[in-house]
């Protein structure tokens, strides 16, 4: 992963909320004894890995003396029983970080695994699957990285790194053309690729005529998407959007659209099962 | 909700990561115009509400001049089209907070809605459904509150507010009895209810003989759970744990256990669909 | 100490407030010269140590190149002149951290030392001395750890890790029995040991009849405590509370109560005298 | 109080550590009921007030809808039973803030009350009592403000707002005179009043000859202090320092020194007893 | 300004570092007296305003009871003596916030004023002046907003909201064409407008042939820029970059380039003179 | 530099705002390749260095595996082409930190270089050049350190480490004498050197008679400064203030004043040109 500074803070909060004022069970049962141990984090079902660097940081933050070895890579596909990473050192420190490390890995690998299914469903079509801004607050960067680990692509990260004209903008200025023209006149020079959302073929025509670079086709059935592809004739990138599911994604891709955006890559994913074995 | 100070920080991070250096689309298309508006947040499918207070805070944090009115309550069951809250004021401020507010509500109400299904499946049995420590790091409090809004109950919040002896503790001291005795001798005086995890009926007998207050029956099939209930004869609370799903939870409850813990209340929930309509 | 994440922040604030924009005296008198030095932190009176890990962190935070060696352990009893720790490296860095490290050690060792006196006063009785929630805001974890280093025990850490019914709860629901019954019905399943505060033998009877696990006897004289012990007959843990002082604690213990809680372990402690010698 | 930004952070940490994930007793016993209430914070022994603004902020931070009325002023002397402040609103919010507000008030008023005793002991002498840098880390500003509320004065706030040459500086440059001369040559122009610590009358002579503005007489008995006053003849301010106690402070003042510094104003103070009554 | 959350933190730090532990001069001279006052912030030379919202926040943060009225708008051109804003309330609070508010206004209005000169120099040409990533760390958003207030435009905000291929990228992959092709294949779909830096007309041809949307002409003299414009023939946006000064900017613009980037809009600006008058 | 804890936070913010969610250009063009590299930071014009320790920290914060070697020292005068520091390791990490490190160095060395010119202009006179509180909020410590690196001196760091009576204080109490007398009576004992601002020779006389230690001569022409020096006759330090520029500073110094304060040391400095070469 590229450097990003936000997620380290989630590790701090996560550890604080899980450890509280200490593991009273271990203290009561084991007293001060703290033998050296090796913990291995293992997939308990087939999955695509995401979050290794975060898990590594969790253990380092709990105890800088722990030694972590990565046994897989973000984006790798593992089978049940395959190891993700190994951590060696104080058994108490390993247990103190275990739950938080697994929670990050289960959540992020769940997204990567879910995305991989969409990617496989699109194999051989020309369409890319992309995410949306529907992410768990605080996790924008990590969840979008998990989509990439799954083989998907990222849409805008936030409101300032892309122009996407939505229905409320169109309504406010009186039409698709007016909105695109205004955006074109006022956009930052390096953001040439104006995207506009349309919900009818009429609006599509207007958007094409206005010179929009990407056109989001909102909640259109496959037949209508197919008609849109025909009309556009390559003049703009077309993005299908709205209620995309794993069962329907291939049919949508086969209409010839360039992009399919699906919030459910992230918000429809369940965690995958990952555990820690003490060796 | 009771006061809790952690989640406000997630609102800050969430807004920063979504707004970036400003909504460049709105700036380019609408310029400085900023008419007053009313936004209504609405359920787009049947759901159980959670996160209203967080959503309210999001809008207040974006713009203290926005006026928010709650139109539902955490824990309330809504139908498609029912309103959750209304926000009135600057249209730009409403749009700036929209995505983050909806992301909190979709995530948390998803957990409440999912939990409600488990609760309904248990109707008429004596069993309580409880959560685990498998929560999204940073969201421990909010996700556990969502479980309560769905009608579920909370297990430990963290490693320091309950004693739960697991297999690794048992192994380290040589047996269930040894672990319970050590915990009993060293526990804080106000945490009398020692819980111990067992995976066989022999361990169950040992746990009962040691005086454990709660016994977690790990990954046992219904027939074995039933046998465990018979042997315990009310001497301890019994908690069924491991791979609990909505399809199996009633059968488990009917074995007579007191508690059923399910991480999937939280990590198996998908977001529910909630949107904002500008009136 | 178990990992705890809050106190590191106090070190940051403490250093910032003490160093300001630098040690202008040292800069003016010594210029850029910065010879290597060894500083030894030494007890200037008999004391029980607490806060070694914090002091070590102070020096590491000021200058990661400093080498710290612990010469004692939290909970250890030292005589005047005995060393606590040694720090080696840049003399300017040692002086920059000196005051903050000593302030933590003086404050926390003061609490451990004060607690030890109570523990010694109870020798041979069956009573435990426990602390309360009267702690310096921000220091809950460190001050309660200091009580343990002195040989005392901890009562609740906060409002969410134990049920303690007080007079205002009793008043609100109309009686001890009503309060205990309500708490019993609504408590989290792992917090079975409900504690209730009573101020008369009548209330004690009601509490015993309601099945409370711990009963706090508020501000009762020794004779009344003795009567309470007799009536309880072992049916609940009894905790004496209110105005406990080092002069009176043994007489209280000899009444037969199980627990004695004293906020003064923490708020009545004065700092002990600890200094740093440059060798 | 002048604006200061550090202490608000202590309020945040203090509330988080005391409330945890909520007051489970109140939740279990009282359910959702939350009647309006009035709480009055009252002195339970004679004391000098400090920390009112902090206590007010605690309640505002817990619940902005609480109304706080100050019934006393920082620095005011109260008798047992006298009120400090009143807070009105949700009874749950009042109870949620109670302990933290009282902990600040008990700690800070304890320092003000302790300082007042020293001030009274000095009545009629020309000496001022001043504090030191021995303060609880994080509390530098609040504890020094409490000293002022008690009638004392502040010494340096930190290493950068005054020049104070200590034994280790003197040793490093070879003498009192060398140190004062170096400091004089390199001091910031607005800090003319160089202070130097001496432990003999010979060093005092050297300091006077060097032109130091303040001379700290370290650990000298009263007879020696008297001799020092005679020799100085008003050429510099003289500060008595070291082991000053309430029993000895007047004798020290009567030697004619200008300033008496006592870390024990802060680190020797015990909390005063302050409680909250629900009306 | 759009909501942005970063700069509020600079206000906190700025106030803390300026106020320290309070305004000791005011305390010593005026004691507790604190008459109501009106402060007016006034331009002491002709300038373009930037930072009003920040200045307003400074006063609100010092004392929520202060009332601030804006008497100008960001981007407005003022003459010497014209007012920017008025603040009314406690004279001590006004003085406590004065310096920090003026420091923000002087710095940011300096940038807006400096940028306005460049904008005026370009009047009638087709070129836009844009900023760079050379900004004071922590001030990226505020300084780029100031450029807009001056009439300039913004280039990339950071490394993730635009593709800009520089010499080191070109060298690493072996040529302009290789770099553009790789970027085209791997870019996020909404960032179509790839920019590439070239330093010769040969590289320019290669960039045009590769289909780059924006081409940065690095450190070229006017004659070479003119040749580049001729060769490009409108196939890409051309950006002149490198050592642009107010004396040379018009000559550069007249070569026909579309964009001129100048770090000196920000790093070459001096503060403008703004003061506060107590009325 | 002495330890100071504030500026590290600026590094965090600076990196976060510059890196965003990663360097998408490098990712798109170079993929995962990340060869080892050596970067050398080099002066591109003659300058005085300031900020080396900050630049070093920037690279360490981006990637702890980078090795940084300082090739110059704060305060050193370099020629065009001279190296400041070298950084060795991952090329991606070097590029990720480059812009932020250069922005700190360009800004701070700009101040040191600008200050050096004033210092050279004063050579042979007895006057010191000092800064003011006109600093970029958040940069008080770093910018004042840069002034020292340039050979200048520091005035007050903030409102609490020196007494400086201004016109508004004088007006409030009715005269220079009244203000100085009040300050003298109430000042902390270690801040004896009261400074007062005067704008006429009459006020100067009053200030001298009151015993002020430093007198700020506000906006006086050289002839008036000379008269002031004559009248003061060494009874107080005299500080010339107001509109001091590099063109006028020597003439001011030659009037015989002791101190010349110039906000423009900091707010009139432009950045110096510093770049990073990949070797």
PDB file of C-alpha atoms in Angstrom, chain D residues 17-187:
ATOM      1  CA  UNK D  17     -12.454   6.782  31.294  1.00  0.00           C
ATOM      2  CA  UNK D  18     -15.268   7.198  33.827  1.00  0.00           C
ATOM      3  CA  UNK D  19     -18.300   6.547  31.627  1.00  0.00           C
ATOM      4  CA  UNK D  20     -16.881   3.655  29.623  1.00  0.00           C
ATOM      5  CA  UNK D  21     -19.705   2.366  27.458  1.00  0.00           C
ATOM      6  CA  UNK D  22     -22.374   3.832  29.674  1.00  0.00           C
ATOM      7  CA  UNK D  23     -23.792   3.701  33.200  1.00  0.00           C
ATOM      8  CA  UNK D  24     -25.098   0.137  33.229  1.00  0.00           C
ATOM      9  CA  UNK D  25     -26.535   0.422  36.714  1.00  0.00           C
ATOM     10  CA  UNK D  26     -28.783   3.319  35.847  1.00  0.00           C
ATOM     11  CA  UNK D  27     -29.758   1.649  32.592  1.00  0.00           C
ATOM     12  CA  UNK D  28     -30.640  -1.624  34.338  1.00  0.00           C
ATOM     13  CA  UNK D  29     -32.475  -0.096  37.289  1.00  0.00           C
ATOM     14  CA  UNK D  30     -34.189   2.917  35.757  1.00  0.00           C
ATOM     15  CA  UNK D  31     -34.563   1.849  32.130  1.00  0.00           C
ATOM     16  CA  UNK D  32     -35.331   4.782  29.863  1.00  0.00           C
ATOM     17  CA  UNK D  33     -36.880   7.036  32.517  1.00  0.00           C
ATOM     18  CA  UNK D  34     -34.967  10.283  32.853  1.00  0.00           C
ATOM     19  CA  UNK D  35     -36.770  12.854  34.999  1.00  0.00           C
ATOM     20  CA  UNK D  36     -35.591  16.440  35.178  1.00  0.00           C
ATOM     21  CA  UNK D  37     -33.495  17.140  38.228  1.00  0.00           C
ATOM     22  CA  UNK D  38     -31.444  19.759  40.013  1.00  0.00           C
ATOM     23  CA  UNK D  39     -28.050  18.844  41.393  1.00  0.00           C
ATOM     24  CA  UNK D  40     -26.197  21.054  43.817  1.00  0.00           C
ATOM     25  CA  UNK D  41     -22.479  20.706  44.391  1.00  0.00           C
ATOM     26  CA  UNK D  42     -21.755  21.403  48.038  1.00  0.00           C
ATOM     27  CA  UNK D  43     -18.684  21.736  50.269  1.00  0.00           C
ATOM     28  CA  UNK D  44     -18.650  18.998  52.914  1.00  0.00           C
ATOM     29  CA  UNK D  45     -15.851  20.723  54.835  1.00  0.00           C
ATOM     30  CA  UNK D  46     -14.405  24.269  54.945  1.00  0.00           C
ATOM     31  CA  UNK D  47     -12.413  24.909  51.767  1.00  0.00           C
ATOM     32  CA  UNK D  48     -11.166  27.402  49.170  1.00  0.00           C
ATOM     33  CA  UNK D  49     -12.730  26.893  45.745  1.00  0.00           C
ATOM     34  CA  UNK D  50     -10.815  26.161  42.539  1.00  0.00           C
ATOM     35  CA  UNK D  51     -11.942  24.575  39.282  1.00  0.00           C
ATOM     36  CA  UNK D  52     -15.438  25.979  38.830  1.00  0.00           C
ATOM     37  CA  UNK D  53     -14.963  26.658  35.131  1.00  0.00           C
ATOM     38  CA  UNK D  54     -13.702  23.123  34.586  1.00  0.00           C
ATOM     39  CA  UNK D  55     -16.668  21.611  36.417  1.00  0.00           C
ATOM     40  CA  UNK D  56     -19.037  23.745  34.358  1.00  0.00           C
ATOM     41  CA  UNK D  57     -17.385  22.533  31.172  1.00  0.00           C
ATOM     42  CA  UNK D  58     -17.689  18.888  32.269  1.00  0.00           C
ATOM     43  CA  UNK D  59     -21.461  19.157  32.465  1.00  0.00           C
ATOM     44  CA  UNK D  60     -21.709  21.083  29.193  1.00  0.00           C
ATOM     45  CA  UNK D  61     -19.613  18.450  27.470  1.00  0.00           C
ATOM     46  CA  UNK D  62     -21.747  15.592  28.760  1.00  0.00           C
ATOM     47  CA  UNK D  63     -24.969  17.301  27.684  1.00  0.00           C
ATOM     48  CA  UNK D  64     -25.163  20.791  26.155  1.00  0.00           C
ATOM     49  CA  UNK D  65     -28.748  21.060  27.388  1.00  0.00           C
ATOM     50  CA  UNK D  66     -27.733  21.139  31.053  1.00  0.00           C
ATOM     51  CA  UNK D  67     -27.944  24.578  32.678  1.00  0.00           C
ATOM     52  CA  UNK D  68     -25.159  25.382  35.123  1.00  0.00           C
ATOM     53  CA  UNK D  69     -25.259  28.242  37.629  1.00  0.00           C
ATOM     54  CA  UNK D  70     -22.144  29.181  39.583  1.00  0.00           C
ATOM     55  CA  UNK D  71     -22.917  29.840  43.253  1.00  0.00           C
ATOM     56  CA  UNK D  72     -19.372  30.687  44.295  1.00  0.00           C
ATOM     57  CA  UNK D  73     -16.158  31.960  42.718  1.00  0.00           C
ATOM     58  CA  UNK D  74     -12.657  30.535  42.370  1.00  0.00           C
ATOM     59  CA  UNK D  75     -10.691  31.738  45.375  1.00  0.00           C
ATOM     60  CA  UNK D  76     -13.749  32.026  47.609  1.00  0.00           C
ATOM     61  CA  UNK D  77     -13.639  30.505  51.113  1.00  0.00           C
ATOM     62  CA  UNK D  78     -16.638  28.294  51.884  1.00  0.00           C
ATOM     63  CA  UNK D  79     -17.899  26.609  55.022  1.00  0.00           C
ATOM     64  CA  UNK D  80     -19.256  23.068  55.258  1.00  0.00           C
ATOM     65  CA  UNK D  81     -22.633  22.976  53.529  1.00  0.00           C
ATOM     66  CA  UNK D  82     -22.035  25.979  51.294  1.00  0.00           C
ATOM     67  CA  UNK D  83     -22.920  25.479  47.633  1.00  0.00           C
ATOM     68  CA  UNK D  84     -20.405  25.750  44.750  1.00  0.00           C
ATOM     69  CA  UNK D  85     -22.669  25.362  41.734  1.00  0.00           C
ATOM     70  CA  UNK D  86     -26.029  24.083  40.636  1.00  0.00           C
ATOM     71  CA  UNK D  87     -26.803  22.071  37.532  1.00  0.00           C
ATOM     72  CA  UNK D  88     -30.283  21.548  36.148  1.00  0.00           C
ATOM     73  CA  UNK D  89     -31.637  19.206  33.502  1.00  0.00           C
ATOM     74  CA  UNK D  90     -31.685  15.483  32.657  1.00  0.00           C
ATOM     75  CA  UNK D  91     -30.973  13.460  35.796  1.00  0.00           C
ATOM     76  CA  UNK D  92     -29.010  10.892  33.794  1.00  0.00           C
ATOM     77  CA  UNK D  93     -26.763  13.557  32.331  1.00  0.00           C
ATOM     78  CA  UNK D  94     -26.137  15.045  35.772  1.00  0.00           C
ATOM     79  CA  UNK D  95     -25.183  11.633  37.138  1.00  0.00           C
ATOM     80  CA  UNK D  96     -22.982  10.941  34.118  1.00  0.00           C
ATOM     81  CA  UNK D  97     -20.918  14.071  34.789  1.00  0.00           C
ATOM     82  CA  UNK D  98     -21.017  14.029  38.595  1.00  0.00           C
ATOM     83  CA  UNK D  99     -17.911  11.992  39.413  1.00  0.00           C
ATOM     84  CA  UNK D 100     -15.606  13.722  36.925  1.00  0.00           C
ATOM     85  CA  UNK D 101     -16.745  17.199  37.952  1.00  0.00           C
ATOM     86  CA  UNK D 102     -16.242  16.349  41.631  1.00  0.00           C
ATOM     87  CA  UNK D 103     -12.838  14.819  40.965  1.00  0.00           C
ATOM     88  CA  UNK D 104     -11.621  18.046  39.350  1.00  0.00           C
ATOM     89  CA  UNK D 105     -13.103  20.206  42.106  1.00  0.00           C
ATOM     90  CA  UNK D 106     -11.813  18.021  44.946  1.00  0.00           C
ATOM     91  CA  UNK D 107      -8.293  17.943  43.562  1.00  0.00           C
ATOM     92  CA  UNK D 108      -8.011  21.630  42.617  1.00  0.00           C
ATOM     93  CA  UNK D 109      -9.829  23.022  45.637  1.00  0.00           C
ATOM     94  CA  UNK D 110      -7.578  20.833  47.766  1.00  0.00           C
ATOM     95  CA  UNK D 111      -4.587  22.722  46.388  1.00  0.00           C
ATOM     96  CA  UNK D 112      -6.232  26.124  46.846  1.00  0.00           C
ATOM     97  CA  UNK D 113      -7.212  25.252  50.393  1.00  0.00           C
ATOM     98  CA  UNK D 114      -3.738  23.973  51.262  1.00  0.00           C
ATOM     99  CA  UNK D 115      -2.123  27.084  49.754  1.00  0.00           C
ATOM    100  CA  UNK D 116      -4.434  29.359  51.745  1.00  0.00           C
ATOM    101  CA  UNK D 117      -3.033  27.907  54.953  1.00  0.00           C
ATOM    102  CA  UNK D 118       0.490  28.880  53.916  1.00  0.00           C
ATOM    103  CA  UNK D 119      -0.705  32.347  52.908  1.00  0.00           C
ATOM    104  CA  UNK D 120      -2.344  32.842  56.279  1.00  0.00           C
ATOM    105  CA  UNK D 121       0.769  31.650  58.057  1.00  0.00           C
ATOM    106  CA  UNK D 122       2.733  34.402  56.274  1.00  0.00           C
ATOM    107  CA  UNK D 123       0.342  37.215  57.170  1.00  0.00           C
ATOM    108  CA  UNK D 124       2.226  40.329  58.144  1.00  0.00           C
ATOM    109  CA  UNK D 125       5.602  39.172  56.861  1.00  0.00           C
ATOM    110  CA  UNK D 126       6.924  40.490  53.551  1.00  0.00           C
ATOM    111  CA  UNK D 127       7.337  37.058  52.000  1.00  0.00           C
ATOM    112  CA  UNK D 128       5.416  35.604  49.069  1.00  0.00           C
ATOM    113  CA  UNK D 129       4.753  31.863  48.803  1.00  0.00           C
ATOM    114  CA  UNK D 130       5.373  30.488  45.285  1.00  0.00           C
ATOM    115  CA  UNK D 131       4.955  27.091  43.651  1.00  0.00           C
ATOM    116  CA  UNK D 132       7.422  24.980  41.616  1.00  0.00           C
ATOM    117  CA  UNK D 133       7.409  22.775  38.530  1.00  0.00           C
ATOM    118  CA  UNK D 134       6.396  19.769  40.642  1.00  0.00           C
ATOM    119  CA  UNK D 135       2.910  19.412  39.169  1.00  0.00           C
ATOM    120  CA  UNK D 136       0.853  16.452  38.000  1.00  0.00           C
ATOM    121  CA  UNK D 137       1.729  16.037  34.292  1.00  0.00           C
ATOM    122  CA  UNK D 138      -1.096  17.558  32.221  1.00  0.00           C
ATOM    123  CA  UNK D 139      -2.249  19.760  35.119  1.00  0.00           C
ATOM    124  CA  UNK D 140       0.462  22.472  35.093  1.00  0.00           C
ATOM    125  CA  UNK D 141      -1.954  25.259  34.227  1.00  0.00           C
ATOM    126  CA  UNK D 142      -4.846  24.142  36.436  1.00  0.00           C
ATOM    127  CA  UNK D 143      -2.724  23.432  39.496  1.00  0.00           C
ATOM    128  CA  UNK D 144      -0.860  26.735  39.216  1.00  0.00           C
ATOM    129  CA  UNK D 145      -4.172  28.537  38.830  1.00  0.00           C
ATOM    130  CA  UNK D 146      -5.330  26.781  42.024  1.00  0.00           C
ATOM    131  CA  UNK D 147      -2.269  28.133  43.829  1.00  0.00           C
ATOM    132  CA  UNK D 148      -3.331  31.639  42.779  1.00  0.00           C
ATOM    133  CA  UNK D 149      -6.891  30.982  43.941  1.00  0.00           C
ATOM    134  CA  UNK D 150      -5.417  30.081  47.317  1.00  0.00           C
ATOM    135  CA  UNK D 151      -3.556  33.385  47.420  1.00  0.00           C
ATOM    136  CA  UNK D 152      -0.125  32.075  46.414  1.00  0.00           C
ATOM    137  CA  UNK D 153       2.024  33.160  43.491  1.00  0.00           C
ATOM    138  CA  UNK D 154       3.505  31.282  40.559  1.00  0.00           C
ATOM    139  CA  UNK D 155       7.141  30.574  39.878  1.00  0.00           C
ATOM    140  CA  UNK D 156       8.192  29.618  36.309  1.00  0.00           C
ATOM    141  CA  UNK D 157       5.586  27.788  34.246  1.00  0.00           C
ATOM    142  CA  UNK D 158       8.174  25.900  32.249  1.00  0.00           C
ATOM    143  CA  UNK D 159      11.773  25.727  31.144  1.00  0.00           C
ATOM    144  CA  UNK D 160      11.378  28.540  28.661  1.00  0.00           C
ATOM    145  CA  UNK D 161       9.813  31.376  30.597  1.00  0.00           C
ATOM    146  CA  UNK D 162      12.565  32.158  33.046  1.00  0.00           C
ATOM    147  CA  UNK D 163      16.261  31.614  33.598  1.00  0.00           C
ATOM    148  CA  UNK D 164      17.067  29.561  36.683  1.00  0.00           C
ATOM    149  CA  UNK D 165      20.658  28.409  36.994  1.00  0.00           C
ATOM    150  CA  UNK D 166      20.931  25.189  39.022  1.00  0.00           C
ATOM    151  CA  UNK D 167      23.827  23.268  40.533  1.00  0.00           C
ATOM    152  CA  UNK D 168      24.382  21.191  37.414  1.00  0.00           C
ATOM    153  CA  UNK D 169      24.778  24.328  35.280  1.00  0.00           C
ATOM    154  CA  UNK D 170      27.217  25.808  37.790  1.00  0.00           C
ATOM    155  CA  UNK D 171      29.247  22.647  37.861  1.00  0.00           C
ATOM    156  CA  UNK D 172      29.364  22.424  34.080  1.00  0.00           C
ATOM    157  CA  UNK D 173      30.843  25.915  33.624  1.00  0.00           C
ATOM    158  CA  UNK D 174      32.977  26.002  36.761  1.00  0.00           C
ATOM    159  CA  UNK D 175      31.322  28.468  39.087  1.00  0.00           C
ATOM    160  CA  UNK D 176      28.414  30.729  39.955  1.00  0.00           C
ATOM    161  CA  UNK D 177      30.010  33.761  38.410  1.00  0.00           C
ATOM    162  CA  UNK D 178      30.808  31.977  35.129  1.00  0.00           C
ATOM    163  CA  UNK D 179      27.245  30.730  34.875  1.00  0.00           C
ATOM    164  CA  UNK D 180      25.646  34.101  35.568  1.00  0.00           C
ATOM    165  CA  UNK D 181      27.961  35.850  33.136  1.00  0.00           C
ATOM    166  CA  UNK D 182      27.191  33.328  30.393  1.00  0.00           C
ATOM    167  CA  UNK D 183      23.478  33.610  31.023  1.00  0.00           C
ATOM    168  CA  UNK D 184      23.680  37.394  31.008  1.00  0.00           C
ATOM    169  CA  UNK D 185      25.463  37.365  27.661  1.00  0.00           C
ATOM    170  CA  UNK D 186      23.043  34.974  26.003  1.00  0.00           C
ATOM    171  CA  UNK D 187      19.686  35.619  27.611  1.00  0.00           C
TER     172      UNK D 187
END
